[in-house]
mmCIF file of C-alpha atoms in Angstrom:
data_model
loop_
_atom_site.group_PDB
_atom_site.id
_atom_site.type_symbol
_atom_site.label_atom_id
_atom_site.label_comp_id
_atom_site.label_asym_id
_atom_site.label_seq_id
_atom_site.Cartn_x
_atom_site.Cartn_y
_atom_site.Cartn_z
ATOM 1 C CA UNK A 1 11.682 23.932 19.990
ATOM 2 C CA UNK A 2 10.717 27.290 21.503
ATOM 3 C CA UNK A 3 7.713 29.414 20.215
ATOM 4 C CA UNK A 4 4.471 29.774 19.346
ATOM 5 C CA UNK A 5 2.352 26.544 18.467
ATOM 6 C CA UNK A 6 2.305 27.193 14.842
ATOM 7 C CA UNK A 7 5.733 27.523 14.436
ATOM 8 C CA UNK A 8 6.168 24.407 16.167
ATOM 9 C CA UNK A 9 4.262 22.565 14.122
ATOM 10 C CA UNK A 10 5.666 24.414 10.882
ATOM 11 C CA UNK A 11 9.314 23.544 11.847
ATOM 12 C CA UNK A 12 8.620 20.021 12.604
ATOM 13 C CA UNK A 13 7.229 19.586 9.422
ATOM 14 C CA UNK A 14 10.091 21.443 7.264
ATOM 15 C CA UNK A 15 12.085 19.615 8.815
ATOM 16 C CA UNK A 16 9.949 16.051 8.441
ATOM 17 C CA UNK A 17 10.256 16.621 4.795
ATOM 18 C CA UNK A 18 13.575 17.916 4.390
ATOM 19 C CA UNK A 19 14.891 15.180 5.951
ATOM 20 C CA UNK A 20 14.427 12.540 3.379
ATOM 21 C CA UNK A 21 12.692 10.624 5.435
ATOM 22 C CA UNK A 22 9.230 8.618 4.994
ATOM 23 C CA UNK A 23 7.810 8.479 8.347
ATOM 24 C CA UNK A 24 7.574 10.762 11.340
ATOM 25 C CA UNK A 25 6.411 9.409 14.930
ATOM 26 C CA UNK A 26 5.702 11.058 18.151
ATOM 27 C CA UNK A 27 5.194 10.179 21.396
ATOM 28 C CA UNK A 28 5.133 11.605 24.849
ATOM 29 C CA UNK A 29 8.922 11.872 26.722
ATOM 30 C CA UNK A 30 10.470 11.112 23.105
ATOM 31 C CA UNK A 31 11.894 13.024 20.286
ATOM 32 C CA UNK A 32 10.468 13.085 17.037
ATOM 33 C CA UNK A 33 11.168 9.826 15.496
ATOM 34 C CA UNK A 34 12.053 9.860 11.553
ATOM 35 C CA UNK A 35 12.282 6.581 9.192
ATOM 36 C CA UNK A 36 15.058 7.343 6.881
ATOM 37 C CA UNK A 37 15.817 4.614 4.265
ATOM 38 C CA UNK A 38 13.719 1.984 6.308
ATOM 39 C CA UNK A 39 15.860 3.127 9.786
ATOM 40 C CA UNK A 40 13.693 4.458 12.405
ATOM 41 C CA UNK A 41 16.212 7.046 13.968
ATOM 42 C CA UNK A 42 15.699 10.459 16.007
ATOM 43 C CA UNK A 43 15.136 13.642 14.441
ATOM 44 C CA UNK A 44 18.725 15.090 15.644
ATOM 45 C CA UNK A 45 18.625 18.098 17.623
ATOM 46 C CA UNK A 46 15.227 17.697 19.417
ATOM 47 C CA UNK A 47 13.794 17.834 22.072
ATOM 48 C CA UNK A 48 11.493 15.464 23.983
ATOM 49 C CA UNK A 49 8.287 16.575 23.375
ATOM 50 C CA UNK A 50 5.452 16.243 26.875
ATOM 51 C CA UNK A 51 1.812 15.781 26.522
ATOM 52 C CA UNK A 52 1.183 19.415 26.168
ATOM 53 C CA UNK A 53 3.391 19.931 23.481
ATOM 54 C CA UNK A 54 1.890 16.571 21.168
ATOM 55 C CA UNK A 55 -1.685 17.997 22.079
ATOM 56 C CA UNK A 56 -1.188 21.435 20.923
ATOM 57 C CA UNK A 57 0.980 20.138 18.135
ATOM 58 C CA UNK A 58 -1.931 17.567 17.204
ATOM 59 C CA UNK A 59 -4.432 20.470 17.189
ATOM 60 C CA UNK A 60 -3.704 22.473 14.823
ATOM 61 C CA UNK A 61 -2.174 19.177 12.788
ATOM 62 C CA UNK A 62 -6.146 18.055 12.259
ATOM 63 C CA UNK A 63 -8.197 20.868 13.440
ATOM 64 C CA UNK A 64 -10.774 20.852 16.155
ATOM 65 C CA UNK A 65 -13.090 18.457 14.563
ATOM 66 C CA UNK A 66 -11.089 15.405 14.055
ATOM 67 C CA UNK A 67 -9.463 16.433 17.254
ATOM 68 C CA UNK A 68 -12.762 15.810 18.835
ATOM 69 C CA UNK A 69 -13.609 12.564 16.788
ATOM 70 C CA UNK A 70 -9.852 11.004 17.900
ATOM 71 C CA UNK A 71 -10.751 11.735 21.834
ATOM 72 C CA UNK A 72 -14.056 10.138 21.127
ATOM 73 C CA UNK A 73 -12.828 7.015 19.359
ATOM 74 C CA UNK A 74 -9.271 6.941 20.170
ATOM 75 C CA UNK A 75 -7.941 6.512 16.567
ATOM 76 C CA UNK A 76 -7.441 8.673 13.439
ATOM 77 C CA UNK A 77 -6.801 8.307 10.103
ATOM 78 C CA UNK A 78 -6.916 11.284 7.092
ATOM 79 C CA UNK A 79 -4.271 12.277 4.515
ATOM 80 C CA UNK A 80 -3.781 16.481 3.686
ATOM 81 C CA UNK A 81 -1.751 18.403 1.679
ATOM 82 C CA UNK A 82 0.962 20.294 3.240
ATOM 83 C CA UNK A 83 3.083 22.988 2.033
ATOM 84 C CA UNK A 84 4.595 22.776 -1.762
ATOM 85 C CA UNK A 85 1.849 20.561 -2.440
ATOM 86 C CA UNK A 86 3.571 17.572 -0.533
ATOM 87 C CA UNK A 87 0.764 15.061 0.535
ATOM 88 C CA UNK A 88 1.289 13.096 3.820
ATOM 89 C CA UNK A 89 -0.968 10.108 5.604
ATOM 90 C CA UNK A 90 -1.672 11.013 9.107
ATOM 91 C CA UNK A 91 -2.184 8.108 12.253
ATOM 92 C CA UNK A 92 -3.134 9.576 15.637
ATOM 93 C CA UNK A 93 -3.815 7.237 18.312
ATOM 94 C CA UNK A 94 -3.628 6.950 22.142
ATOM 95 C CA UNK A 95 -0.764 5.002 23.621
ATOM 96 C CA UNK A 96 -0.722 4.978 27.514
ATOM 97 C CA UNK A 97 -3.481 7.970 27.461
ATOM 98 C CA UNK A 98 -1.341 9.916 25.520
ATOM 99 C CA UNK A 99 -1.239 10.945 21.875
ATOM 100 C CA UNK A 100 0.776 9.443 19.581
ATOM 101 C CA UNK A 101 1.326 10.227 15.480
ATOM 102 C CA UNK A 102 2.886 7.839 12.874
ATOM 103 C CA UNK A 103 3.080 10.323 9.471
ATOM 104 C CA UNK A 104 3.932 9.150 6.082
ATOM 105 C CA UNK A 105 5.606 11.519 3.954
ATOM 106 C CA UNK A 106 3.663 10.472 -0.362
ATOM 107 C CA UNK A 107 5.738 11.188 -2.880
ATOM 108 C CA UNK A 108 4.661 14.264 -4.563
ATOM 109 C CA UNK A 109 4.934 12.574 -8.184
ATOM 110 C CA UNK A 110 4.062 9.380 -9.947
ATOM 111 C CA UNK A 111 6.699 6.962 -11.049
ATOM 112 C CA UNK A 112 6.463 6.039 -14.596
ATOM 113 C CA UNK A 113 5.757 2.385 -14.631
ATOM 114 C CA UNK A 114 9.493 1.919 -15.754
ATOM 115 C CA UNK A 115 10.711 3.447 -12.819
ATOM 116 C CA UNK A 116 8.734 1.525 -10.400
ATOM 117 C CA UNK A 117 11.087 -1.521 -10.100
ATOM 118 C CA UNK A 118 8.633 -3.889 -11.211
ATOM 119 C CA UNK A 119 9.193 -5.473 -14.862
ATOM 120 C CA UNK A 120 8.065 -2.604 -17.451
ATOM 121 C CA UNK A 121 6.114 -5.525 -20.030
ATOM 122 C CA UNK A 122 4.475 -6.597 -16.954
ATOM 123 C CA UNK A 123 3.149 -2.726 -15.633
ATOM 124 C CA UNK A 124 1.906 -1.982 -19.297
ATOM 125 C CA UNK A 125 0.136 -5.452 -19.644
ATOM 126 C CA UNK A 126 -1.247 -4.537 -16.122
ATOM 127 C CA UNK A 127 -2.642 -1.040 -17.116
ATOM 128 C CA UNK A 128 -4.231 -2.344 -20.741
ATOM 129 C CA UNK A 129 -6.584 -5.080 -19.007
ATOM 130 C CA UNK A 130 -9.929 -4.259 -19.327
ATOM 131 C CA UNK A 131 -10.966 -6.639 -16.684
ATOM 132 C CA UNK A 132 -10.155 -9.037 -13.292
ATOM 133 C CA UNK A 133 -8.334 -8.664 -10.206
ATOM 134 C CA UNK A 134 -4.768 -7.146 -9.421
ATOM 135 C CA UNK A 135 -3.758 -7.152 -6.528
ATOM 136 C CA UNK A 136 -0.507 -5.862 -4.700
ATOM 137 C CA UNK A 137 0.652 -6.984 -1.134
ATOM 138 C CA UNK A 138 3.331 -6.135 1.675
ATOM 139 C CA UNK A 139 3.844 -5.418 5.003
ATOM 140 C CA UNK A 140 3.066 -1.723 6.169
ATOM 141 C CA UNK A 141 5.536 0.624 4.442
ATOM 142 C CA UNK A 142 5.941 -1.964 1.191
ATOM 143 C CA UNK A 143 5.131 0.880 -1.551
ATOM 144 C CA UNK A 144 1.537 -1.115 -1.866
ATOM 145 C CA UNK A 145 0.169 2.608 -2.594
ATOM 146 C CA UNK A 146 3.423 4.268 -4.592
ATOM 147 C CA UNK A 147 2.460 0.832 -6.921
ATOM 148 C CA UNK A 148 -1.414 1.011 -6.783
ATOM 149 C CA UNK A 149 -1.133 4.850 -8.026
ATOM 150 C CA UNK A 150 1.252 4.808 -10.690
ATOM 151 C CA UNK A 151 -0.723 1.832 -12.332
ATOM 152 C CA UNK A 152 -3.748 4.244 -11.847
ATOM 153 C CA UNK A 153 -2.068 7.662 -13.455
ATOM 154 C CA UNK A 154 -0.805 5.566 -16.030
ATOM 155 C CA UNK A 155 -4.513 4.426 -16.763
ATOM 156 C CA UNK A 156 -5.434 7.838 -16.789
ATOM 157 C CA UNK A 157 -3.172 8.850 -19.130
ATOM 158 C CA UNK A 158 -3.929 6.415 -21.914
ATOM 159 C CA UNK A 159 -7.400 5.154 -21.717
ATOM 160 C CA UNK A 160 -10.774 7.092 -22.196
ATOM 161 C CA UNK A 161 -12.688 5.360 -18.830
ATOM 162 C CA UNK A 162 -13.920 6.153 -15.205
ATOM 163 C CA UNK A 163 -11.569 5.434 -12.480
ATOM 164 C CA UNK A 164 -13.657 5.159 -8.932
ATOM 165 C CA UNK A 165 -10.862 4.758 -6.149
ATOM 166 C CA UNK A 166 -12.479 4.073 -2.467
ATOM 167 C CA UNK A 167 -9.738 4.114 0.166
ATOM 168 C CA UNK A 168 -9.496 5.050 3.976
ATOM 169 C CA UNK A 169 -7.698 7.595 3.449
ATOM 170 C CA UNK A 170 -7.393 9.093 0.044
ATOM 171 C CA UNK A 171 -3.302 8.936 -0.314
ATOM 172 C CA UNK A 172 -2.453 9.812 -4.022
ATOM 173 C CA UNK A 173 -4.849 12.735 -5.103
ATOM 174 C CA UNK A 174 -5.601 11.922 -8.946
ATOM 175 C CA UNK A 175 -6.987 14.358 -11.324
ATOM 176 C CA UNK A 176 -8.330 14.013 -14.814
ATOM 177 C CA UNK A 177 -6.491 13.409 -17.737
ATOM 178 C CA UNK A 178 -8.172 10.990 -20.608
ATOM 179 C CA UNK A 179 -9.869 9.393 -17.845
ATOM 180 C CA UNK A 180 -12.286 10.723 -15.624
ATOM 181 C CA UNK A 181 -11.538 10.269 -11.321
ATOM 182 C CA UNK A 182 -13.762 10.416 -8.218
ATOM 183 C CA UNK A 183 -12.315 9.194 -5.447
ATOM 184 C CA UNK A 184 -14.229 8.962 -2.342
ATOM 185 C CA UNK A 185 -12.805 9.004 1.342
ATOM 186 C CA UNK A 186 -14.245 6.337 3.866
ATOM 187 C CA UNK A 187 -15.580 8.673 6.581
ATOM 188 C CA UNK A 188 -15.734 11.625 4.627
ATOM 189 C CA UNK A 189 -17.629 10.827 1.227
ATOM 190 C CA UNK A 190 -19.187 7.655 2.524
ATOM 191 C CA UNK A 191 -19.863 5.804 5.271
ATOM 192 C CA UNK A 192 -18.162 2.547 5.029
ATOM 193 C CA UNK A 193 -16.063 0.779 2.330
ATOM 194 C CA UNK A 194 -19.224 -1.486 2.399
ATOM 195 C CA UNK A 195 -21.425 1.569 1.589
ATOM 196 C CA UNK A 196 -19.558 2.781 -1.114
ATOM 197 C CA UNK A 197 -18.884 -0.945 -2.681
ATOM 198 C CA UNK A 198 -22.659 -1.744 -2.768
ATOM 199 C CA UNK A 199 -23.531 1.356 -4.796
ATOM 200 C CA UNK A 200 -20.593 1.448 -6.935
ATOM 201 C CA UNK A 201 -21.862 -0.086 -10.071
ATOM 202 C CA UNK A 202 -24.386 2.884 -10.272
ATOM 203 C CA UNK A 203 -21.546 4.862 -10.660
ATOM 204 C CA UNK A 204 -20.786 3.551 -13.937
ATOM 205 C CA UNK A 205 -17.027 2.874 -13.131
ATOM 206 C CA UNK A 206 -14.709 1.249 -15.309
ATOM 207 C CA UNK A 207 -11.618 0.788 -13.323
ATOM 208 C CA UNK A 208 -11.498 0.144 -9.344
ATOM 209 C CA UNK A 209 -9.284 1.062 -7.011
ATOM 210 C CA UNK A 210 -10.445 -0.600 -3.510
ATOM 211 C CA UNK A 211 -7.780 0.898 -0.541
ATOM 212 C CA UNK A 212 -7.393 -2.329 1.341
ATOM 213 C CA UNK A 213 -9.501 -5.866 1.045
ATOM 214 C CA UNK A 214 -9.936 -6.017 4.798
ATOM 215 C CA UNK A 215 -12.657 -8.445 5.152
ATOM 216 C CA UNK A 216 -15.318 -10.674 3.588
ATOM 217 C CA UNK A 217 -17.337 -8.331 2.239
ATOM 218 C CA UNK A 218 -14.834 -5.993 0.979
ATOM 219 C CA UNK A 219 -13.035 -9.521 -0.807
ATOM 220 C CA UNK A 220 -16.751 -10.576 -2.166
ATOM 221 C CA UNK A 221 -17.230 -7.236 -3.141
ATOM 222 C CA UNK A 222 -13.713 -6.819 -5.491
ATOM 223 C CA UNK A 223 -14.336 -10.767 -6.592
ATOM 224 C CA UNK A 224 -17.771 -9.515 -7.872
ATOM 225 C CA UNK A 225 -16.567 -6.252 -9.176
ATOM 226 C CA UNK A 226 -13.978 -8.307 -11.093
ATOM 227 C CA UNK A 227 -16.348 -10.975 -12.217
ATOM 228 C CA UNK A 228 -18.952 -8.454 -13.783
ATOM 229 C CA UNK A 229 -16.344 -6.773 -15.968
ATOM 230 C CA UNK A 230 -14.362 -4.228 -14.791
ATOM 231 C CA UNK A 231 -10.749 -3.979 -13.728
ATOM 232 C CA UNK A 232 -10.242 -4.006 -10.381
ATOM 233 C CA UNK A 233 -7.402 -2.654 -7.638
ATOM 234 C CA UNK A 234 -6.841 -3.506 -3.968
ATOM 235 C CA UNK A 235 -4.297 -4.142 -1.391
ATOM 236 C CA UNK A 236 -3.681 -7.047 1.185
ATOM 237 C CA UNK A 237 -1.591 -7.066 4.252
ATOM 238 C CA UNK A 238 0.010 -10.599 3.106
ATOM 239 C CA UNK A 239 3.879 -11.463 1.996
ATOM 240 C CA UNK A 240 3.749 -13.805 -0.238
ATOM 241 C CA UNK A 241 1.127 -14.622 -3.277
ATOM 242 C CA UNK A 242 0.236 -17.633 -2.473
ATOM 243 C CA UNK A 243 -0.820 -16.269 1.071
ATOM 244 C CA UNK A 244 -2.752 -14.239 -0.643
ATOM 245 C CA UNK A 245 -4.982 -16.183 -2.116
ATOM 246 C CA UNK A 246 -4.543 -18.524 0.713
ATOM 247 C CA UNK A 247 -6.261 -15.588 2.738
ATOM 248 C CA UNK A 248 -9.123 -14.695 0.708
ATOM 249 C CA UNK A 249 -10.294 -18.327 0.221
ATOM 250 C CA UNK A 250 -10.091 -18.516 3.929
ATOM 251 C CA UNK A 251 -11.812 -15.642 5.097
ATOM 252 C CA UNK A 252 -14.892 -17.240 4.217
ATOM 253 C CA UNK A 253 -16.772 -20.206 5.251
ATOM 254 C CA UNK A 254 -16.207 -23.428 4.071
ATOM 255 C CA UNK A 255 -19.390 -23.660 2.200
ATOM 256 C CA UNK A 256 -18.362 -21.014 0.018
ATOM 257 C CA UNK A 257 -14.891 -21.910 -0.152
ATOM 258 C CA UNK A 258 -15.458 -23.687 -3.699
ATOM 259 C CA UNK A 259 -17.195 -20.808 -5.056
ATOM 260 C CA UNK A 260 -14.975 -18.517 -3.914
ATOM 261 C CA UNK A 261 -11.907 -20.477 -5.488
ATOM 262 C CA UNK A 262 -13.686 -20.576 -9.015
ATOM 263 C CA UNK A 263 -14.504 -16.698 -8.900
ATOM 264 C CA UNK A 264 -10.643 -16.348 -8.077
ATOM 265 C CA UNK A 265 -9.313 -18.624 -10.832
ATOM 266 C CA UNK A 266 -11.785 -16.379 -13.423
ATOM 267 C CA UNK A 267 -10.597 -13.247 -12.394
ATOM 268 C CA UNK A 268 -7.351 -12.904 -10.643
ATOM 269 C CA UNK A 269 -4.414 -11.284 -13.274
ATOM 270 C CA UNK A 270 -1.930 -10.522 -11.239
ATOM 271 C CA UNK A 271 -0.368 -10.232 -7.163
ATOM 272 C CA UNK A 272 2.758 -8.289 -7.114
ATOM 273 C CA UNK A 273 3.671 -8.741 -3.124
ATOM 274 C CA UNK A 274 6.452 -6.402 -2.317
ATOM 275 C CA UNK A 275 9.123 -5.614 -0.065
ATOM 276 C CA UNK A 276 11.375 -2.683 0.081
ATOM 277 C CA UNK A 277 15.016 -3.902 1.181
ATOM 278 C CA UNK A 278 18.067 -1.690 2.050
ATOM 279 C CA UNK A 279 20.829 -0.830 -0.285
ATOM 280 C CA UNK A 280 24.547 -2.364 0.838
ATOM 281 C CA UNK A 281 25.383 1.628 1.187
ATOM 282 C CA UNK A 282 22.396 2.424 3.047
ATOM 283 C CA UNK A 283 21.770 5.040 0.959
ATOM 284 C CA UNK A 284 18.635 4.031 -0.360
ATOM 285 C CA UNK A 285 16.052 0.888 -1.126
ATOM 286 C CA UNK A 286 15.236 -1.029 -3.543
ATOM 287 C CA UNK A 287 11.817 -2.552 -4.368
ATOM 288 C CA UNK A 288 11.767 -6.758 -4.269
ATOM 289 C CA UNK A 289 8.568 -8.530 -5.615
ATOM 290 C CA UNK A 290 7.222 -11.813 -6.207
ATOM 291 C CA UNK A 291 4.810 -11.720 -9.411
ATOM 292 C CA UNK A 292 2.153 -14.088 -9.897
ATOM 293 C CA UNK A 293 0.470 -14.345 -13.306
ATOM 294 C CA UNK A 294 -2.604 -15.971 -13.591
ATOM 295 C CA UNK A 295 -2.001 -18.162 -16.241
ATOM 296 C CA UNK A 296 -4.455 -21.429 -17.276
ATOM 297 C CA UNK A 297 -1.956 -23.693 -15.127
ATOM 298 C CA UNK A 298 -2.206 -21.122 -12.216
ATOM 299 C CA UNK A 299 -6.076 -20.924 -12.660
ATOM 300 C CA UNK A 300 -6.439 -24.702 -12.750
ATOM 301 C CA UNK A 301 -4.742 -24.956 -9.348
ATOM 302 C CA UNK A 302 -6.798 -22.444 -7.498
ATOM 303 C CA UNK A 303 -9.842 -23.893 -9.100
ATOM 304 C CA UNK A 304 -8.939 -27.400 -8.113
ATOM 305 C CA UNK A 305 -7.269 -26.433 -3.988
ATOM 306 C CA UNK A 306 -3.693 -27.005 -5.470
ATOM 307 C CA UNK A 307 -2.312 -23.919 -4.582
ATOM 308 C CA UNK A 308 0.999 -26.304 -2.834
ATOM 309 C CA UNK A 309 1.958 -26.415 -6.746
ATOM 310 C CA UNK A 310 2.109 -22.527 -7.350
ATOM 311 C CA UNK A 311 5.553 -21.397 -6.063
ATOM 312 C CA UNK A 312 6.697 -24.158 -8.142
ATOM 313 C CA UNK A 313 4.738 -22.948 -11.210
ATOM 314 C CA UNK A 314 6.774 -19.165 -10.145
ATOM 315 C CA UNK A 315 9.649 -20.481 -9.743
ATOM 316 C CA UNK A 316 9.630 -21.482 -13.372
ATOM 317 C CA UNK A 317 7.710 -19.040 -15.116
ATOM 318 C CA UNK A 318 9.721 -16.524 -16.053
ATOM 319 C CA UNK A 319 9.197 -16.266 -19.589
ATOM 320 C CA UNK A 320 5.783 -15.134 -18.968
ATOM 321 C CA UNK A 321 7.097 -12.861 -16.011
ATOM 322 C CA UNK A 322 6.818 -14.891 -12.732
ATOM 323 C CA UNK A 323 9.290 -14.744 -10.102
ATOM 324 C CA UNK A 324 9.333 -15.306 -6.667
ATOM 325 C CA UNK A 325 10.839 -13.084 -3.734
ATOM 326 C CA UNK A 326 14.235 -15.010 -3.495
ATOM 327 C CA UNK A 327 14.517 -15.014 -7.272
ATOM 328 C CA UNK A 328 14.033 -11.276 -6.786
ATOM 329 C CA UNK A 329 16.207 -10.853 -3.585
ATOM 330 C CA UNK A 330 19.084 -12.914 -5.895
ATOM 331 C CA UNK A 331 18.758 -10.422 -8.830
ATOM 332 C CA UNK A 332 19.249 -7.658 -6.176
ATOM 333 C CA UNK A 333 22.460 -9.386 -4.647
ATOM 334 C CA UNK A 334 23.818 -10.200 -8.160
ATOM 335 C CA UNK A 335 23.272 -6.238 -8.966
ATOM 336 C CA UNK A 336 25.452 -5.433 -6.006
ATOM 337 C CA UNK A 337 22.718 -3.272 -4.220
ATOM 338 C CA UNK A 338 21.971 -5.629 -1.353
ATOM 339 C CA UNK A 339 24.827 -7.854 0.621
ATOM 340 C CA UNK A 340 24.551 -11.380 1.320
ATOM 341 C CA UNK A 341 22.908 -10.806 4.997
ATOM 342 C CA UNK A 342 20.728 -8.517 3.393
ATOM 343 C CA UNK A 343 19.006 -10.814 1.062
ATOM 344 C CA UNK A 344 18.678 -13.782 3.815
ATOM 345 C CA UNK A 345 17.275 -11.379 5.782
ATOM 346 C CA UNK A 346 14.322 -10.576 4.148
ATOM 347 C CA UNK A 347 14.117 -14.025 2.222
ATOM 348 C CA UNK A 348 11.205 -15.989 2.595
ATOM 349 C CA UNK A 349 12.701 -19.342 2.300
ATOM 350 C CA UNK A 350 16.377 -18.663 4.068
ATOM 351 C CA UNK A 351 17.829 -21.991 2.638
ATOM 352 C CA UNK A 352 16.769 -21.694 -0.907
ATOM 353 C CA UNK A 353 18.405 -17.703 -0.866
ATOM 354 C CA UNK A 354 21.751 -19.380 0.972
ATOM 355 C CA UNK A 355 21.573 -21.989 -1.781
ATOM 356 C CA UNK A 356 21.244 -19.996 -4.419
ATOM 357 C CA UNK A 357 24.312 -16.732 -3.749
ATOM 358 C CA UNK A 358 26.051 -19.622 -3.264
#
């Protein structure tokens, strides 16, 4: 990788997203790193890169500003557009006082709901609510955002509202269709996600996209959102839905526990939680979900603290679309795009998947 800086950087990034990949990492005395079809594997053909190199290379990445602003606090987050429009998420940090990236590669397009590997009935039910909480969870590199944004463009295709997104950073750049869009980046439009949540309803929204419920006041804030009418978005770094809700109810005191479970039995719709799992061929992955519907038995046991009784209330709801991961996992395995280790592998419960591919 011989040249001028910005050919450097231009060649690693052809070849970042001509690779298929999702993910590009760099570090110090390693290669570029690529994720291809969940595999985190070198780029072939390169070289280890020194602290030089990933400086330079992080320079002109971010520009001089948030160059300054990652010495200073030692992390960085943004999203840009690249070349061809391609949008990517961009992590700098400092790992043993060097620089390090982890890039995310967005798809370009929005999957129509049918494409999205969640049941179709479900997505359209999803994007005609005119109020509550939906919420979509997974592990880092789950699709949470591929999801959350084609629920949102399919919104904006088909109803005559605001959509106010508030995410850290701005992933998916929407534009106006039937619906009108402002999106604001934390650290860029506003100060906070608090900052931007308390003003919010002077903004008129209708639907709310929140990037990630990462604490109390971001959960109060989306349970309030949700309770005063509007329909409202966010993400949660939990793997099952009964975590979930198991989370938000405990990220606040006990005094407000009881509260906080009645707010959630009025307005939670919907948790999809999410995994993307490896084909058999390894050519590709496929999306597995557990889907929680809110329905009046679901709502009665988060109202009364008998969320024990939920998987079992999943487990047989599927006429109204519930389904838990290994039911999801067993549909995969019975499809022939995931093997048997596969599907025990990323099973929640190991001996209800062995009992049921057998």
């Amino acid at each position: 990788m011989k040249g001028c800086p910005v050919m450097k950087l231009d060649q690693l990034m052809d070849r970042f997203i001509e690779s298929e990949s999702t993910d590009l990492h760099l570090g110090e005395n390693n290669p570029p790193f690529v994720r291809v079809h969940g595999r985190l594997v070198p780029m072939p053909d390169s070289a280890n890169l020194n602290r030089e190199e990933i400086e330079n290379l992080t320079r002109e990445l971010v520009g001089e500003k948030k160059f300054a602003q990652l010495n200073q606090t030692r992390e960085l987050d943004m999203a840009m557009t690249v070349a061809d429009g391609k949008r990517i998420r961009i992590n700098c940090y400092i790992q043993q006082g060097s620089i390090a990236w982890a890039l995310r590669l967005l798809p370009s397009e929005f999957f129509p709901i049918d494409e999205l590997g969640l049941p179709e009935s479900i997505c359209r039910q999803v994007c005609e609510l005119k109020k509550g909480l939906v919420l979509v969870t997974g592990a880092t590199g789950s699709g949470k955002s591929t999801t959350l944004a084609s629920l949102i463009n399919r919104i904006n295709e088909t109803r005559e509202e605001h959509i106010f997104t508030i995410e850290d950073p701005v992933e998916y750049r929407h534009f106006s269709k039937k619906c009108f869009v402002s999106q604001r980046e934390v650290g860029e439009d506003t100060e906070s996600f608090q900052e931007a949540l308390r003003r919010v309803l002077r903004e008129d929204p209708d639907v709310v996209l929140i990037g990630e419920m990462r604490d109390k006041s971001t959960m109060e804030a989306a349970l309030t959102l949700a309770e005063t009418g509007h329909l409202t978005f966010a993400t949660l770094h939990t793997s099952e839905a009964v975590q979930t809700i198991t989370r938000i109810i405990g990220a606040f005191p006990p005094s407000q526990q009881p509260q906080v479970r009645t707010q959630l039995a009025a307005t939670l719709q919907v948790v999809f939680s999410q995994q993307l799992v490896p084909w058999e061929n390894g050519t590709g992955r496929s999306l597995a979900a557990e889907i929680l519907i809110a329905s009046p038995a679901v709502r009665a046991m988060i109202r009364e603290d008998k969320l024990h009784q939920i998987a079992s209330a999943m487990q047989t709801g599927g006429m109204i679309g519930m389904k838990t991961m290994n039911q999801s996992l067993q549909e995969l395995f019975q499809s022939g795009k995931i093997d048997r280790n596969t599907a025990v592998a990323y099973a929640i419960d190991k001996d209800d998947i062995q009992r049921r591919l057998s």
